[in-house]
Coordinates of C-alpha atoms in Angstrom, one line a residue:
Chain A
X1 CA 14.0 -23.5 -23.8
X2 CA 13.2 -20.0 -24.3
X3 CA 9.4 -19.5 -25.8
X4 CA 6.4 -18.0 -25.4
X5 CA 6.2 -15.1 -22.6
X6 CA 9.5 -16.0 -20.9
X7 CA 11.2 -14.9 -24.1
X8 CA 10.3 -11.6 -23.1
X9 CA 12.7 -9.2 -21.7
X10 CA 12.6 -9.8 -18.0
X11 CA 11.9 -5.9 -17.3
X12 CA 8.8 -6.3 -19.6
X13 CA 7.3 -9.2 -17.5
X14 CA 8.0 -8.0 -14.4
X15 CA 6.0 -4.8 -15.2
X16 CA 3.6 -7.2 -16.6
X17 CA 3.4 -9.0 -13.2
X18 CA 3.7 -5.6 -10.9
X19 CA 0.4 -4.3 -12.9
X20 CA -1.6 -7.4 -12.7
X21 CA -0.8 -7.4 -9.1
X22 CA -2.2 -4.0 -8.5
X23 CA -5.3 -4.5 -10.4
X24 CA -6.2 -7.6 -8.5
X25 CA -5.6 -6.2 -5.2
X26 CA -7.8 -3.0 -6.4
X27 CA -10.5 -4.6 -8.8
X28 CA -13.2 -5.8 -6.5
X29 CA -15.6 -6.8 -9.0
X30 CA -16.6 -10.3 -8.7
X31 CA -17.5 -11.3 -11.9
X32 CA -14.0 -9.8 -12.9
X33 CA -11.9 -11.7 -10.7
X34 CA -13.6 -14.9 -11.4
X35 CA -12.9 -14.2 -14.8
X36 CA -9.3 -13.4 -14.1
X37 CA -8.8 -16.4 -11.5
X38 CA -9.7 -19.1 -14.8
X39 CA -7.0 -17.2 -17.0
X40 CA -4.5 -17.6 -15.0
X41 CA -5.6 -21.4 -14.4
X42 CA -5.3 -22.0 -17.6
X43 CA -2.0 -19.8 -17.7
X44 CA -0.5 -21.9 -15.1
X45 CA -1.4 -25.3 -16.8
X46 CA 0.2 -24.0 -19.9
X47 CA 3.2 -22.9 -18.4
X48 CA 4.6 -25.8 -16.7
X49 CA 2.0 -28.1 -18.2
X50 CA 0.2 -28.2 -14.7
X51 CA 3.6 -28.6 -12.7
X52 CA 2.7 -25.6 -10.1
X53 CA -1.0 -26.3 -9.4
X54 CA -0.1 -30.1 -8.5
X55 CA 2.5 -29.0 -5.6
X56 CA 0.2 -26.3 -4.4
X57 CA -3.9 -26.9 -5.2
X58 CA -4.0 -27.9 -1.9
X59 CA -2.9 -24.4 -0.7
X60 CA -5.5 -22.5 -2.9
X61 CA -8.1 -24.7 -2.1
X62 CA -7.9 -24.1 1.8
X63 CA -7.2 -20.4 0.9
X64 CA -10.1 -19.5 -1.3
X65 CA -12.1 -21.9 1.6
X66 CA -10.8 -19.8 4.2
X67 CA -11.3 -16.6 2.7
X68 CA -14.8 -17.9 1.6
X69 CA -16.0 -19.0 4.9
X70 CA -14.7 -16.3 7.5
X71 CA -15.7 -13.8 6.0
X72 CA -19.2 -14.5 6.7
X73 CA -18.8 -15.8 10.0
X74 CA -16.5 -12.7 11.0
X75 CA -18.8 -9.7 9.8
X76 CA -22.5 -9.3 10.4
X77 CA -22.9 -5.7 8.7
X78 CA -25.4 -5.5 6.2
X79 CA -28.8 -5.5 5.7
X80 CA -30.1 -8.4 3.7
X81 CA -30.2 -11.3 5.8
X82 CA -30.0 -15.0 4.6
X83 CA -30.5 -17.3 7.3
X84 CA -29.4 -17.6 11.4
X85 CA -26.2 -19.4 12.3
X86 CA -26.1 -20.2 15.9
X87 CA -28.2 -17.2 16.5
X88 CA -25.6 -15.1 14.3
X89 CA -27.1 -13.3 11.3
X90 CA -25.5 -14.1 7.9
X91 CA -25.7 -11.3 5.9
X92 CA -25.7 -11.6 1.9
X93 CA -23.1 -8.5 2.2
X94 CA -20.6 -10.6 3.6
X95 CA -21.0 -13.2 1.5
X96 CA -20.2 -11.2 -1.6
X97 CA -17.6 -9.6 0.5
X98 CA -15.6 -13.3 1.1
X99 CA -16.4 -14.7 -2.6
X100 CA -14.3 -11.1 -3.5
X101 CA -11.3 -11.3 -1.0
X102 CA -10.9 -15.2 -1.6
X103 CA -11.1 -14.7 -5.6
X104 CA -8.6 -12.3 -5.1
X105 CA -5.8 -14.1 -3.2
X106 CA -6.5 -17.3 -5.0
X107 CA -6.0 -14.9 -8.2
X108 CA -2.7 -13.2 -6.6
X109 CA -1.2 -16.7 -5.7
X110 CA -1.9 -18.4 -9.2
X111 CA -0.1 -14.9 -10.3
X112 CA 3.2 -15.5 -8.0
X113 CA 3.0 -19.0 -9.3
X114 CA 3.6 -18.0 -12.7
X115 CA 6.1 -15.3 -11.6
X116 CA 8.3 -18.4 -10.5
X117 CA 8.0 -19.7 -13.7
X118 CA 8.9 -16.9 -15.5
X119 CA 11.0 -14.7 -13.6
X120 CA 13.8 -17.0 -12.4
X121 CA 16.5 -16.1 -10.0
X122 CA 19.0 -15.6 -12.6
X123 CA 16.2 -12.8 -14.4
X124 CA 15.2 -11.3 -10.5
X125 CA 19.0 -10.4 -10.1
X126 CA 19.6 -9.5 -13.4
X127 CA 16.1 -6.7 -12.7
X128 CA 18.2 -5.6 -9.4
X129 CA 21.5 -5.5 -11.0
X130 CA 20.8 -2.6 -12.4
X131 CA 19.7 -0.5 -9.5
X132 CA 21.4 -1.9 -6.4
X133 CA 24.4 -4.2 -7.8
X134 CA 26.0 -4.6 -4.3
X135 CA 22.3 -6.4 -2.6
X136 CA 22.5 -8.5 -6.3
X137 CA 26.1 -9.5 -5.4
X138 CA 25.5 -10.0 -2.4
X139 CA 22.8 -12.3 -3.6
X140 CA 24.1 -14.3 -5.9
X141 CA 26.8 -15.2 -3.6
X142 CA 24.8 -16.3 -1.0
X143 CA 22.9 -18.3 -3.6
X144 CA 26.2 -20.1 -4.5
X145 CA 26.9 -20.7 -1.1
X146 CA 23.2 -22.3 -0.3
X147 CA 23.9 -26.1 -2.1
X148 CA 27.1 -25.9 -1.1
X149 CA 26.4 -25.2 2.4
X150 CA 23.7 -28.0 2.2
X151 CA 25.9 -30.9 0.9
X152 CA 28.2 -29.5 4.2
X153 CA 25.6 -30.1 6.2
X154 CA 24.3 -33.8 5.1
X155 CA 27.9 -34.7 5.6
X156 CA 28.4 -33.1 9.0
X157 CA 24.9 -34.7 9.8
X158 CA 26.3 -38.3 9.0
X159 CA 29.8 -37.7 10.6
X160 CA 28.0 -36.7 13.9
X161 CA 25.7 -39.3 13.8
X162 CA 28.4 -42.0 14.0
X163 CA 29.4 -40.5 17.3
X164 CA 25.3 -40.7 18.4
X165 CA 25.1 -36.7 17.8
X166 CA 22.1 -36.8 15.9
X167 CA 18.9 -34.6 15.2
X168 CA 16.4 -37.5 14.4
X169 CA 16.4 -39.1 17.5
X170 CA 16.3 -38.3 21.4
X171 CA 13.8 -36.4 23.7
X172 CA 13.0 -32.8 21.7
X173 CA 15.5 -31.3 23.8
X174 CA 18.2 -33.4 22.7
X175 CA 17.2 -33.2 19.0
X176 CA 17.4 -29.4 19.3
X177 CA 20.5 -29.6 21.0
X178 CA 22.1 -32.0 18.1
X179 CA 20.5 -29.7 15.8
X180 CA 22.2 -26.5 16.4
X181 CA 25.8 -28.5 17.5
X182 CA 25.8 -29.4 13.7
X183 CA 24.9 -25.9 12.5
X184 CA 27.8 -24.5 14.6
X185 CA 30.3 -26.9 12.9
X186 CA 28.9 -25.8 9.4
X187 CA 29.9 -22.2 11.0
X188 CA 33.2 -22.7 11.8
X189 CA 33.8 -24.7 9.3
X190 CA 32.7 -22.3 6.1
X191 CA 33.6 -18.6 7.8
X192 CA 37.3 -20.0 7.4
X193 CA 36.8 -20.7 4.0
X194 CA 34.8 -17.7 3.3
X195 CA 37.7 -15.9 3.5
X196 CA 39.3 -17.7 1.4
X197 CA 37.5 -16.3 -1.7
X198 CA 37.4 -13.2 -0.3
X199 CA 40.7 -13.4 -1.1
X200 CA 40.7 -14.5 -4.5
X201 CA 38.0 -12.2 -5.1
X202 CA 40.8 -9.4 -4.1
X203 CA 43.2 -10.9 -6.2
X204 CA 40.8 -10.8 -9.1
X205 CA 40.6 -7.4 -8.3
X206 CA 37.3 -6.9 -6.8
X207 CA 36.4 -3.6 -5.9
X208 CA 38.9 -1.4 -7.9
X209 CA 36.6 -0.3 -10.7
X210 CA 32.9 -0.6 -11.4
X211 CA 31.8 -4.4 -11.6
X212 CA 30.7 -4.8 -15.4
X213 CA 28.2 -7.4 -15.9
X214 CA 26.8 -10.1 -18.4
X215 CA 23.5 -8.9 -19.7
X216 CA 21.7 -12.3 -21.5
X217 CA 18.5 -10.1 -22.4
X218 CA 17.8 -7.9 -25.1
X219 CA 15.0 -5.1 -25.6
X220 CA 13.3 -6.0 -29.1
X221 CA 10.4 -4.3 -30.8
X222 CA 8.3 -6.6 -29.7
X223 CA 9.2 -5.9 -25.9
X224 CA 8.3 -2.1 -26.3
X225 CA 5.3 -3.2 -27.7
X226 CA 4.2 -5.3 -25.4
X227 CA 5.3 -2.5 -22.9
X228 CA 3.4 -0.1 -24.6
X229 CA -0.3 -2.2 -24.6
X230 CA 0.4 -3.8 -21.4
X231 CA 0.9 0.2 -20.2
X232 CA -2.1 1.5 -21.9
X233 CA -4.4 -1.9 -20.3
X234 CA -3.0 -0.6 -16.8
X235 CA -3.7 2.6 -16.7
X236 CA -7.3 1.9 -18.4
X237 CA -7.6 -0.6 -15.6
X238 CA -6.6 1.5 -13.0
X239 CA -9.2 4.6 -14.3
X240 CA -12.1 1.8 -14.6
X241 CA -11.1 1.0 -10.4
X242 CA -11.1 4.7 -9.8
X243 CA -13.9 5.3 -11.2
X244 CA -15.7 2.7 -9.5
X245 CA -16.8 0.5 -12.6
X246 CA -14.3 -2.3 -11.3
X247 CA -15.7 -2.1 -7.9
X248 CA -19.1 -4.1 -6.7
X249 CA -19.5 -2.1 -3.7
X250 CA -21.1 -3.6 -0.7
X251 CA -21.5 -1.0 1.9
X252 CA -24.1 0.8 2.2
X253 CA -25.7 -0.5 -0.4
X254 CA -25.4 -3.6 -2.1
X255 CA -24.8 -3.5 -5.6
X256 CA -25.5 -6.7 -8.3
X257 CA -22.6 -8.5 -9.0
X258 CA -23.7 -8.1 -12.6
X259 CA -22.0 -5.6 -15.2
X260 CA -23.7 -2.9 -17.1
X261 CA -23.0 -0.7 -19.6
X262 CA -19.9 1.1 -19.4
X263 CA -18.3 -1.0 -17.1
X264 CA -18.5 -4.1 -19.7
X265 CA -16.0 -1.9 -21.4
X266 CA -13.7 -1.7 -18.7
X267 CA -14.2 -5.5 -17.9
X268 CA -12.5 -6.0 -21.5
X269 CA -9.8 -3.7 -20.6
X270 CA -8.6 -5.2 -17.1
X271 CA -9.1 -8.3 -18.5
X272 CA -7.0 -7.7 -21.6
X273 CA -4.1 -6.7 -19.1
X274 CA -4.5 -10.2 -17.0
X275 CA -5.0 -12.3 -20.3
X276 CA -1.7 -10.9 -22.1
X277 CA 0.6 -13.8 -21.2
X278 CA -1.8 -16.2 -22.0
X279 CA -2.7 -14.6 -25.4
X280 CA 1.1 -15.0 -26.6
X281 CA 1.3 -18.6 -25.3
X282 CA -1.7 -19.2 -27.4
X283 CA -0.7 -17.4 -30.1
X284 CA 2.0 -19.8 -30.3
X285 CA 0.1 -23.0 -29.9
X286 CA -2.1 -21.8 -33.2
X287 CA 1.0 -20.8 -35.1
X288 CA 2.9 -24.5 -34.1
X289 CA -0.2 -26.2 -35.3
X290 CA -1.8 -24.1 -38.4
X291 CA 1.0 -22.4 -39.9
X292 CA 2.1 -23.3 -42.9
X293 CA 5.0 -22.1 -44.5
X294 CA 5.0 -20.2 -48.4
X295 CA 6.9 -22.6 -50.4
Chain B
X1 CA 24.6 7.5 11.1
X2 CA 26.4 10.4 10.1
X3 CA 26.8 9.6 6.3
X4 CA 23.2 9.7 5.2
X5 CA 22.6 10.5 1.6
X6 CA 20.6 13.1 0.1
X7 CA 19.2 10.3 -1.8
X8 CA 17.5 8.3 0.9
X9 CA 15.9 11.4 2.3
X10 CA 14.2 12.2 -1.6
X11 CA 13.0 8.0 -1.6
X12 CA 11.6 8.0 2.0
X13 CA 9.8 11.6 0.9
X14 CA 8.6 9.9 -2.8
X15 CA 7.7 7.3 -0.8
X16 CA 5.5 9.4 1.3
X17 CA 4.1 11.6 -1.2
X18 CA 2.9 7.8 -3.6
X19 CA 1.2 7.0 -0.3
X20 CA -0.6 10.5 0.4
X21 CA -1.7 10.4 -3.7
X22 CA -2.6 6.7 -3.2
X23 CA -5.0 7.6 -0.4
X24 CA -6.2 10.5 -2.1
X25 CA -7.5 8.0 -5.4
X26 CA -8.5 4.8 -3.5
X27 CA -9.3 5.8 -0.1
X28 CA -10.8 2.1 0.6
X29 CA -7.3 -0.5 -0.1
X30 CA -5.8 -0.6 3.3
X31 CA -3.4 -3.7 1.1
X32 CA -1.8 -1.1 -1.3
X33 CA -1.4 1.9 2.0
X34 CA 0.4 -1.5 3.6
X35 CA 2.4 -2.2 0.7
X36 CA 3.2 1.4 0.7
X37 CA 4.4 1.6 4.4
X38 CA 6.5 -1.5 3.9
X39 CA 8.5 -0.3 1.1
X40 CA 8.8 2.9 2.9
X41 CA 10.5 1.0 6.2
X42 CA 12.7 -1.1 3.7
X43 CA 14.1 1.3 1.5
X44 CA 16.6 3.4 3.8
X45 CA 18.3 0.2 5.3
X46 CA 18.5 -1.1 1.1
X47 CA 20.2 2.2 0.4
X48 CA 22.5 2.9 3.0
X49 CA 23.7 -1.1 2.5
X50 CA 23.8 -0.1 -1.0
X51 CA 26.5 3.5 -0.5
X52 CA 28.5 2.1 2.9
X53 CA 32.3 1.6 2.1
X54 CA 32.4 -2.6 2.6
X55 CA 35.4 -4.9 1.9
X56 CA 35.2 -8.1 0.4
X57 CA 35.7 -10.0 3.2
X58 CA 33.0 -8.4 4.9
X59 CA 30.6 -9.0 1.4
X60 CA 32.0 -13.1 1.9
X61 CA 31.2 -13.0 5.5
X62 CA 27.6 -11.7 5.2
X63 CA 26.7 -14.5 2.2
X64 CA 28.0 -16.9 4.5
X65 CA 26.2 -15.7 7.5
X66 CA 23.0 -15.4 5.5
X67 CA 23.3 -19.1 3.5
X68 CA 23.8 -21.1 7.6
X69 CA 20.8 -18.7 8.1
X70 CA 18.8 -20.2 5.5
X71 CA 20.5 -23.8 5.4
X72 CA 20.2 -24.4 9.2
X73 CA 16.4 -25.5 9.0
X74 CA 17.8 -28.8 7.4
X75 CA 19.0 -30.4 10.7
X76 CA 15.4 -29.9 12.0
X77 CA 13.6 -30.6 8.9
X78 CA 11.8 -33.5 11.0
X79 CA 10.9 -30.6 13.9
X80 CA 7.8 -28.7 12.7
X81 CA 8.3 -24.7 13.0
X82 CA 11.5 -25.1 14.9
X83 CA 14.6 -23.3 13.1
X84 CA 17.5 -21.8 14.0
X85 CA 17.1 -19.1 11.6
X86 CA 16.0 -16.2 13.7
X87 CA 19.1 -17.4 16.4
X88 CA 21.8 -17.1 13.2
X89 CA 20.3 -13.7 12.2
X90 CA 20.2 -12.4 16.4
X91 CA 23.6 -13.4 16.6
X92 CA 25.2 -11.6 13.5
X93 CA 23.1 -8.4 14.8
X94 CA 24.8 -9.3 18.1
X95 CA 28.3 -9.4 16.8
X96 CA 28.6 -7.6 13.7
X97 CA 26.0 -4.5 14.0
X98 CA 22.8 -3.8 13.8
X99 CA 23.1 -2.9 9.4
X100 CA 24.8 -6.9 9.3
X101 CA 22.5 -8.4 11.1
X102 CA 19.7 -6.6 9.0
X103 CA 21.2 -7.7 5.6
X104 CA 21.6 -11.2 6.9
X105 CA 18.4 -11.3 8.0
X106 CA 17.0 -9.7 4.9
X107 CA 19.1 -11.9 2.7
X108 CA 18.2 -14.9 4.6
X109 CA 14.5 -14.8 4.0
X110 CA 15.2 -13.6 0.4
X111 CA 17.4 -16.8 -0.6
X112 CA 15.4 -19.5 0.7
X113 CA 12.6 -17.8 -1.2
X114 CA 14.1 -17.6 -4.5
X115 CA 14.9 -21.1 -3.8
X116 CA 11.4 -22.8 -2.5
X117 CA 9.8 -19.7 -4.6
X118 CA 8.6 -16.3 -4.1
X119 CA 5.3 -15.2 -2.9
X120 CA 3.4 -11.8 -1.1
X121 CA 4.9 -13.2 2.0
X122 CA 8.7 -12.8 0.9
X123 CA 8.9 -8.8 1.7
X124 CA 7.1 -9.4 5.1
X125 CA 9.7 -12.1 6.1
X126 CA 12.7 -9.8 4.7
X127 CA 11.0 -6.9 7.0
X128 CA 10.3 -9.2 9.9
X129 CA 13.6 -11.1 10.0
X130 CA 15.8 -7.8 8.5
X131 CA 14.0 -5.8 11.8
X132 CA 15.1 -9.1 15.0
X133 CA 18.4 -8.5 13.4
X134 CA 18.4 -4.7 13.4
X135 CA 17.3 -4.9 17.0
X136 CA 19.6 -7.2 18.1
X137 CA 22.5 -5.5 16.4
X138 CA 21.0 -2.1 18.0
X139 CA 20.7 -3.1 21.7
X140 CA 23.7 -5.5 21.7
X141 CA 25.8 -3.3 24.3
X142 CA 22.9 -2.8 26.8
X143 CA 22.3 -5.1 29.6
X144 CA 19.0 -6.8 28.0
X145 CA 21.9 -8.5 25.6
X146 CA 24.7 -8.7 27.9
X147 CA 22.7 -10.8 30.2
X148 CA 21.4 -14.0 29.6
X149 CA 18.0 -13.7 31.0
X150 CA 17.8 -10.0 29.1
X151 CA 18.5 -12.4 25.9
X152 CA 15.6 -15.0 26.6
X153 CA 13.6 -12.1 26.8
X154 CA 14.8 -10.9 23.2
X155 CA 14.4 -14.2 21.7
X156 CA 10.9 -14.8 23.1
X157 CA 9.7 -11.6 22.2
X158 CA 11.5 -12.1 18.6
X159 CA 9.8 -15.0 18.1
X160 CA 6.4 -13.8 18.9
X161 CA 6.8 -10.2 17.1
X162 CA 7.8 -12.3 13.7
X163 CA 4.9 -14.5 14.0
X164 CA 2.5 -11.1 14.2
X165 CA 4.5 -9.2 11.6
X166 CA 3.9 -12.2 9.0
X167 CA 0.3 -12.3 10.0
X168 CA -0.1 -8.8 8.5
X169 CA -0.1 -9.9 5.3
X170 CA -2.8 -12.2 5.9
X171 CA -4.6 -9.9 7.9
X172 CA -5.2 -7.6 4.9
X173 CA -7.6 -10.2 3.7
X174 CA -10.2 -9.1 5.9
X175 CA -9.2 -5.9 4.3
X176 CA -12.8 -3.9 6.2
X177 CA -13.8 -6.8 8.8
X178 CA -11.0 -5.9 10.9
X179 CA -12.6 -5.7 14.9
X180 CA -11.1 -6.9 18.1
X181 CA -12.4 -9.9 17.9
X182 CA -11.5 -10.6 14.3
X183 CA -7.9 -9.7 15.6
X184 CA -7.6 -12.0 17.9
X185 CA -9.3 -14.9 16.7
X186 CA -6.8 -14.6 13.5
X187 CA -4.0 -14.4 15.8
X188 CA -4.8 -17.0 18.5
X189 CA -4.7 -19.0 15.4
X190 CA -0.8 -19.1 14.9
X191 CA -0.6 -18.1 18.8
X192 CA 1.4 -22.2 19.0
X193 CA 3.2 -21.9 15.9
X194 CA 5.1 -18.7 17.4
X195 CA 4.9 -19.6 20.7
X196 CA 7.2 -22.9 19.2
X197 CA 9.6 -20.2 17.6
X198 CA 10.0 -18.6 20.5
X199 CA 10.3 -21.0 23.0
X200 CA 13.1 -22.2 20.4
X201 CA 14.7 -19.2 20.4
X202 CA 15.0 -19.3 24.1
X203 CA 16.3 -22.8 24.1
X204 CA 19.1 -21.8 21.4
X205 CA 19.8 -18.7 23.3
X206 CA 20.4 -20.6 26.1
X207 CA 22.6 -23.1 25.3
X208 CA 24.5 -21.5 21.9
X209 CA 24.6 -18.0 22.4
X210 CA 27.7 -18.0 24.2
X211 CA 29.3 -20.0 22.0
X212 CA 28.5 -18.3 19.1
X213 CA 29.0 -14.8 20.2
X214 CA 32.8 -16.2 20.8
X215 CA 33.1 -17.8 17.7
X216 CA 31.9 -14.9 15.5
X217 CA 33.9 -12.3 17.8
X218 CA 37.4 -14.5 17.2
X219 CA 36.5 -14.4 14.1
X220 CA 36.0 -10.7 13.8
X221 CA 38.9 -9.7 15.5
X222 CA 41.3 -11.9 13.8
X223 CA 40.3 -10.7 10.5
X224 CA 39.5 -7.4 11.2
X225 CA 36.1 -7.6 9.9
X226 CA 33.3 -4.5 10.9
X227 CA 35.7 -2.6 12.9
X228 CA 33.9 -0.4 14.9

């Protein structure tokens, strides 16, 4: 069912998801990415009602660990010391340093899980249609090919295992050897037919003109004006990082991870760009549960 | 090479010029320069894919070489880190050319992500795996591939050279730790995980290679596919 932010046109999100991207991997405020890491918590749980962060918490969790705990272990510049590991200094510097880089990649995978949510295959090669139509034919063959290939394969598998050919049992060697026997069958066996719809695909006529296409999406008002805000956020966003509001810096001296002044404004601002999605979504929650209709 | 556009020289040079101006305003994010340099080592092999004069058989041929790419994990799915992926890809490179065995190997890692889902890792396995075919494809009439041994060699390095080039990504995590020691502690950390990839490759190599090159070259010439 199409609702909430994958209603939008696909060119529209994608920006969305290129500009987040870049803000995250700029932004190095801590405070900031914290922030942003719980939106897009919340953004994933709305989404697929939690479906994501089931299959992968265990990933994030070992990421943001890793990030958190190397980081301290790996770098002993800084001044302000907080206690003696094995006769290493850890330094309060690096500290801040890992809380920053594993709030960022925990923030930047929560954001790719969404993307899959939102930008299907069907949307990614409609986005590349456009500009390189041979790679997205090329694509969406190969995608065809993929389940068909695999239900080749299960069925090799089981023919070759009546003969005792089989992957799943044998010294390593022999599994490898098994392995790769049944791959070379799926090879011979599809190439042959591959040409086969080659040929049709001549028949049809493919190649004699431009390939036309299907095009599912269209760009509404509120597409350019989502555009337009998610643009303006960006580029606000990207000024607060040059500028250095968005940035705790750590070297060569350590700054609080606190905000002040002018940079609570460009908090809002980065934030604003992160939050969009989840704004409509919620925006739609309110409007299924409190609007009533004029009779 | 004779037939490059005007085209790919302006992308490589806007390319250039994003990551001079990117320097200039954030002299500190070594992620976005990388970013920038992968893009900029992707987008002349996209583009000349993207003009060559190809047939549809050939189009057919490459989606088919690409899905056994991506499909031929199943058979192992029981054998941790051991595919036959980067042995499909060296093979096509082998065979058809060093631009096939790139787009196979590009279009290999591309498909299984859209199917298991994307992530910053997809660009850096299309590179990585997009490259082992482009090499393979590019030194397929020296001896290193006509021999054997020369092709051990390839797949062991292959396998060791993808492992590194996907640890880049992670790598810009430590963003400004990066020392030495750093290095090599990160990468003794996947040093068995590649070291089973290659050792793979070699096994492959070794007992398929032959095979394979004289299925796909039948093939070739009784079709007429990538005459060269």
């Amino acid at each position: 069912m199409k609702r909430g932010f994958s209603s939008f046109h696909p060119l529209v999100c994608f920006f969305y998801y290129i500009g987040t991207m870049s803000v995250l991997m700029l932004a190095k405020q801590p405070l900031f990415l914290l922030t942003a890491m719980l939106i897009l918590l919340v953004l994933n749980g709305v989404q697929d009602s939690g479906r994501g962060l089931r299959q992968w918490w265990l990933g994030l969790v070992l990421i943001f660990a890793g990030c958190l705990f190397i980081y301290p272990f790996a770098n002993h510049r800084g001044t302000h010391i907080l206690f003696y590991f094995h006769g290493n200094p850890i330094m309060l510097e690096s500290i801040f340093q890992g809380g920053i880089t594993a709030l960022a990649w925990t923030s930047l995978l929560l954001l790719f899980l969404s993307y899959n949510v939102i930008i299907t295959p069907e949307k990614f090669l409609f986005l590349f249609a456009g500009v390189l139509p041979r790679w997205a034919l090329l694509t969406m063959i190969t995608l065809r090919f993929v389940p068909l290939l695999r239900r080749r394969i299960v069925e090799i598998e089981s023919v070759q295992a009546s003969k005792g050919t089989s992957a799943r049992r044998g010294s390593l060697y022999h599994r490898a050897k098994a392995g790769l026997l049944i791959v070379q069958i799926l090879l011979t066996w599809s190439l042959e037919e591959a040409v086969q719809t080659a040929d049709s695909m001549k028949a049809r006529g493919y190649g004699l003109g431009r390939r036309s296409r299907y095009i599912p999406y269209t760009f509404k008002k509120k597409d350019s004006v989502f555009l337009m805000i998610s643009l303006l956020l960006l580029a606000l966003s990207l000024y607060g990082c040059w500028l250095g509001d968005l940035v705790m810096a750590v070297q060569p001296i350590l700054e609080t991870p606190l905000l002040h002044g002018r940079e609570w404004l460009f908090y809002v601002f980065a934030l604003g760009l992160v939050g969009l999605p989840l704004g409509i979504e919620g925006r739609e929650v309110l409007l299924w549960h409190f609007y009533k209709p004029e009779k | 090479m004779g037939d490059r556009h005007p085209l790919t020289w302006l992308g490589i040079s806007g390319v250039i010029l994003l990551v001079i101006l990117l320097q200039w305003f954030f002299p500190v994010s070594l992620s976005v320069m990388s970013v920038c340099v992968l893009i900029m080592m992707i987008i002349p092999f996209i583009i000349r894919f993207e003009r060559k004069r190809i047939t549809g058989r050939e189009i057919v041929l490459l989606a088919v070489l690409s899905a056994v790419a991506a499909v031929s994990r199943i058979p192992f799915a029981a054998l941790p880190s051991i595919q036959p992926t980067t042995f499909v890809i060296i093979m096509t490179g082998m065979v058809f050319g060093a631009e096939s065995g790139f787009v196979v190997g590009a279009m290999a890692a591309l498909v299984s992500n859209l199917i298991l889902g994307q992530g910053p890792w997809t660009p850096w396995q299309m590179l990585a795996w997009g490259l082992i075919g482009l090499a393979a494809g590019g030194l397929r009439n020296t001896r290193l591939m006509q021999t054997m041994w020369g092709r051990c060699v390839f797949g062991l390095g292959a396998g060791f050279c993808f492992g590194w080039l996907m640890n880049v990504w992670g790598l810009l995590a430590l963003n400004n730790a990066i020392s030495w020691k750093s290095l090599l502690a990160y990468y003794s950390l996947s040093f068995y995980f590649d070291l089973a990839h290659a050792l793979s490759n070699v096994v492959f190599l070794l007992l398929f290679s032959r095979s394979w090159m004289n299925i796909l070259s039948r093939f070739k010439r009784k079709y007429g596919l990538f005459a060269d």
